[in-house]
């Protein structure tokens, strides 16, 4: 899938936009940071984690990183800190901790 | 010129035939008088295996246009037909079709809008959609309805345009009257319209695209509208070139306006659709009596042919604009407003009178048209001044 | 029947970076449905609403599939058109005859139970090979929590407010799943985001059948329900456990309860955590609460009576 370069979109004129407000690249919201909404972040205790993957299937923001059937990380660019993962974790392996001042840079 | 066959049939039947010849991939069908025989005729082609078209019998006109939008965005050549309340029900979708730049081809059998309910011809339905961003063609005769349908396909799908096209014909008068029509053969039409090459087709699975995005919150909505304006402006030249090419095939010229007697006309009527024929008939008789009468028929309403109208009307002494639609509370009907605007930049001020006529199929008798020319002759002679809007023939 | 481990090998077709609220049930529903769709490519349509607006704010799209939004009331008609185009283009020889693509339309309860019901009914009756998924959060959330015909009786909404003269919505909710079952289409299911295994299994079936399928997916809205963001799934689970939202499917006319509820809990356990129901727990509303419980019991028993086994 070709990357759609929108770096100069604020300068485009009518006909420079793709026809009819079409977005010609799929899933490019991956570049949009919603992590800045967060007031608390999930922290996973890998000792307690049973790799049941409930957090992954219940995440509204597709923000649980799974590699080879195992949870490895959170996508903090997208995680809004809702805490569903922590609430649903059957092993109580996820804790929500205050975000403090270390917010990711919002693009 | 291509070989042609002469047939005797109705406007609706030849519109359906023209659609068949354009080989749509999808047709959405919903009945409404006086359009219904278009989709019925097409249903027969489906049953006879004469078309490859996926024929969807939707449950409303709103869904007809919704399905057309889905199908067109998917990458298909798409057609449908409607009328009156059906077009009104589609209103929201008309704007979405043009905003998404989808070249859907739709026949509209012009019919009055309720209330009171009425099934007969006027142009209220189409005029209510005049700001929806569609290219709008009007036919005087069944022949023109046939020709317009084929040209509409080429115009809408042109890469410089990519806009939906509405091809209007007068309800009952043109849709249902049997007329003599010359039709092209299937291969000629197929070659003329060619294949539709969609942009950003939804069914191109390898290049997933998003259609119908949200462009508020400071998004470039204004720029998209600007692009739409540019596209419909470009369609002026596209219409000319498509018409020139089609005229070589068919021997039938096509212009955004078509004139009769305008070379030396002193009084002229501007009119749309089937009434143009009656108007020419009266003008011809008046010419025999020495009245320099002219007729201007508007065949393309969007984009509106301002320059052409200004040029042809600039030398006349009085102009009447006959509107088969209301624009309640405005100074005249929709065509009147456009024509008067077209004449604003004319060097000499041409007196212009607006007439509302024929609403809900009310009879357009020849004596009414004679009266309009008589009014114009009085104004031209200086014995009368243009008054306000005239409801022609209403009690 | 895929396990969670197996599901992780499938493509997550909804990308993050969308602007749905924290804890939104709609995106959970979408992820689970599309994970159930299997390997074939999927074209997604969506009605106007939170899901559509928040996932396609120009120039960003969260959809890793071809996606189309048309308007509010017509996602079923729109996707029916896309599916028709697929058939028409195959007939024209422009798409190979053996090409497989799945089609799904999403809509919220406003866009499905209310304004889109005609479009949905028509598309299902016509037999398009498509899945329609309603994510039911029981109100018009995108416009700010107005009551819909899916809003439960007694719920507060901005157009069904609470005061001395009225205690929230006065009418019972419409049973859309049964309306769709009455269409006699090959597959109809009621699911909840809290029961991922049941939901993804139903999505697999819905996408596998030839012809139309309908899924009604319970998807809480923290904002509209006045619940904390982390309780979305928990409250959905309570809806199932109290019999408020029975999980069942209707496959070729055969009704089956897919998740049995042992020791059905009082509906209060679903209602009490939600701020939109807090007025129901005033002593003077005890009768209304009892009436709601009776309604739930009756509706639940009616579904069970139709289910086999």
Short mmCIF file of N, CA and C in Angstrom, two decimals, chain A residues 3-55:
data_model
loop_
_atom_site.label_atom_id
_atom_site.label_comp_id
_atom_site.label_asym_id
_atom_site.label_seq_id
_atom_site.Cartn_x
_atom_site.Cartn_y
_atom_site.Cartn_z
N UNK A 3 2.24 4.88 0.47
CA UNK A 3 2.09 5.89 1.51
C UNK A 3 1.56 7.17 0.88
N UNK A 4 0.62 7.79 1.55
CA UNK A 4 0.03 9.04 1.06
C UNK A 4 0.71 10.17 1.79
N UNK A 5 1.42 10.98 1.05
CA UNK A 5 2.19 12.06 1.67
C UNK A 5 1.28 13.26 1.92
N UNK A 6 0.99 13.52 3.20
CA UNK A 6 0.11 14.65 3.52
C UNK A 6 0.88 15.76 4.24
N UNK A 7 2.21 15.73 4.09
CA UNK A 7 3.00 16.70 4.85
C UNK A 7 2.70 18.15 4.45
N UNK A 8 2.25 18.34 3.20
CA UNK A 8 1.97 19.72 2.76
C UNK A 8 0.48 19.95 2.52
N UNK A 9 -0.35 19.16 3.21
CA UNK A 9 -1.79 19.19 2.93
C UNK A 9 -2.40 20.57 3.18
N UNK A 10 -1.82 21.31 4.11
CA UNK A 10 -2.39 22.63 4.41
C UNK A 10 -2.19 23.62 3.28
N UNK A 11 -1.36 23.26 2.32
CA UNK A 11 -1.12 24.18 1.18
C UNK A 11 -1.88 23.74 -0.06
N UNK A 12 -2.49 22.52 -0.02
CA UNK A 12 -3.15 22.01 -1.22
C UNK A 12 -4.34 22.88 -1.61
N UNK A 13 -4.54 22.96 -2.92
CA UNK A 13 -5.73 23.63 -3.44
C UNK A 13 -6.74 22.57 -3.86
N UNK A 14 -7.95 23.01 -4.24
CA UNK A 14 -9.05 22.10 -4.54
C UNK A 14 -8.65 20.83 -5.28
N UNK A 15 -8.06 20.99 -6.45
CA UNK A 15 -7.80 19.83 -7.29
C UNK A 15 -6.57 19.02 -6.86
N UNK A 16 -5.84 19.50 -5.88
CA UNK A 16 -4.68 18.73 -5.42
C UNK A 16 -5.09 17.63 -4.44
N UNK A 17 -6.29 17.77 -3.88
CA UNK A 17 -6.78 16.72 -2.98
C UNK A 17 -7.24 15.53 -3.81
N UNK A 18 -7.11 14.32 -3.27
CA UNK A 18 -7.70 13.18 -3.97
C UNK A 18 -9.20 13.43 -4.17
N UNK A 19 -9.71 12.89 -5.25
CA UNK A 19 -11.08 13.15 -5.68
C UNK A 19 -12.10 12.84 -4.59
N UNK A 20 -13.06 13.74 -4.44
CA UNK A 20 -14.23 13.46 -3.61
C UNK A 20 -13.94 13.14 -2.16
N UNK A 21 -12.90 13.75 -1.59
CA UNK A 21 -12.54 13.57 -0.18
C UNK A 21 -12.16 12.14 0.16
N UNK A 22 -11.76 11.40 -0.87
CA UNK A 22 -11.30 10.03 -0.63
C UNK A 22 -9.97 10.05 0.13
N UNK A 23 -9.83 9.13 1.06
CA UNK A 23 -8.54 8.95 1.75
C UNK A 23 -7.86 7.74 1.11
N UNK A 24 -6.77 7.98 0.35
CA UNK A 24 -6.22 6.90 -0.48
C UNK A 24 -5.27 5.96 0.26
N UNK A 25 -5.13 6.12 1.55
CA UNK A 25 -4.26 5.21 2.30
C UNK A 25 -5.06 4.61 3.45
N UNK A 26 -4.93 3.31 3.65
CA UNK A 26 -5.71 2.67 4.70
C UNK A 26 -4.98 2.75 6.04
N UNK A 27 -5.75 2.92 7.09
CA UNK A 27 -5.19 2.83 8.44
C UNK A 27 -4.16 3.88 8.78
N UNK A 28 -4.18 5.03 8.09
CA UNK A 28 -3.13 6.03 8.36
C UNK A 28 -3.37 6.79 9.67
N UNK A 29 -4.47 6.47 10.37
CA UNK A 29 -4.64 7.09 11.69
C UNK A 29 -3.59 6.55 12.67
N UNK A 30 -2.85 5.53 12.24
CA UNK A 30 -1.76 5.05 13.09
C UNK A 30 -0.78 6.18 13.40
N UNK A 31 -0.78 7.19 12.52
CA UNK A 31 0.13 8.32 12.73
C UNK A 31 -0.49 9.42 13.57
N UNK A 32 -1.72 9.25 13.93
CA UNK A 32 -2.39 10.27 14.74
C UNK A 32 -2.31 9.87 16.21
N UNK A 33 -1.77 10.73 17.01
CA UNK A 33 -1.51 10.39 18.41
C UNK A 33 -2.71 10.75 19.28
N UNK A 34 -3.30 9.74 19.88
CA UNK A 34 -4.38 9.99 20.85
C UNK A 34 -3.90 9.70 22.28
N UNK A 35 -2.63 9.34 22.38
CA UNK A 35 -2.08 9.04 23.70
C UNK A 35 -2.10 10.26 24.63
N UNK A 36 -2.13 11.44 24.02
CA UNK A 36 -2.15 12.66 24.82
C UNK A 36 -3.44 12.85 25.61
N UNK A 37 -4.46 12.06 25.28
CA UNK A 37 -5.73 12.17 26.02
C UNK A 37 -5.61 11.55 27.41
N UNK A 38 -4.57 10.75 27.57
CA UNK A 38 -4.51 9.82 28.69
C UNK A 38 -4.15 10.53 29.99
N UNK A 39 -4.83 10.18 31.08
CA UNK A 39 -4.41 10.69 32.38
C UNK A 39 -3.81 9.58 33.23
N UNK A 40 -4.00 8.35 32.77
CA UNK A 40 -3.38 7.22 33.47
C UNK A 40 -2.93 6.20 32.42
N UNK A 41 -1.85 5.52 32.73
CA UNK A 41 -1.35 4.56 31.75
C UNK A 41 -1.33 3.15 32.33
N UNK A 42 -1.53 2.15 31.45
CA UNK A 42 -1.50 0.78 31.95
C UNK A 42 -0.06 0.28 32.12
N UNK A 43 0.15 -0.43 33.20
CA UNK A 43 1.45 -1.06 33.44
C UNK A 43 1.19 -2.54 33.69
N UNK A 44 1.90 -3.38 32.94
CA UNK A 44 1.64 -4.82 33.02
C UNK A 44 2.72 -5.50 33.85
N UNK A 45 2.28 -6.32 34.76
CA UNK A 45 3.21 -7.13 35.58
C UNK A 45 3.40 -8.45 34.84
N UNK A 46 4.55 -8.61 34.20
CA UNK A 46 4.75 -9.79 33.35
C UNK A 46 4.84 -11.08 34.18
N UNK A 47 5.11 -10.93 35.47
CA UNK A 47 5.11 -12.12 36.35
C UNK A 47 3.69 -12.66 36.51
N UNK A 48 2.78 -11.70 36.76
CA UNK A 48 1.39 -12.10 36.99
C UNK A 48 0.67 -12.47 35.69
N UNK A 49 1.09 -11.85 34.59
CA UNK A 49 0.37 -12.01 33.31
C UNK A 49 0.40 -13.47 32.87
N UNK A 50 -0.80 -13.98 32.55
CA UNK A 50 -0.89 -15.38 32.12
C UNK A 50 -0.96 -15.49 30.60
N UNK A 51 -0.82 -14.34 29.92
CA UNK A 51 -0.93 -14.31 28.45
C UNK A 51 -2.28 -14.86 27.97
N UNK A 52 -3.32 -14.52 28.70
CA UNK A 52 -4.66 -14.98 28.29
C UNK A 52 -5.19 -14.17 27.11
N UNK A 53 -4.63 -12.96 26.90
CA UNK A 53 -4.95 -12.11 25.75
C UNK A 53 -6.32 -11.42 25.84
N UNK A 54 -6.94 -11.48 27.03
CA UNK A 54 -8.23 -10.79 27.20
C UNK A 54 -8.05 -9.28 26.98
N UNK A 55 -6.94 -8.73 27.49
CA UNK A 55 -6.70 -7.29 27.31
C UNK A 55 -6.66 -6.94 25.83
#
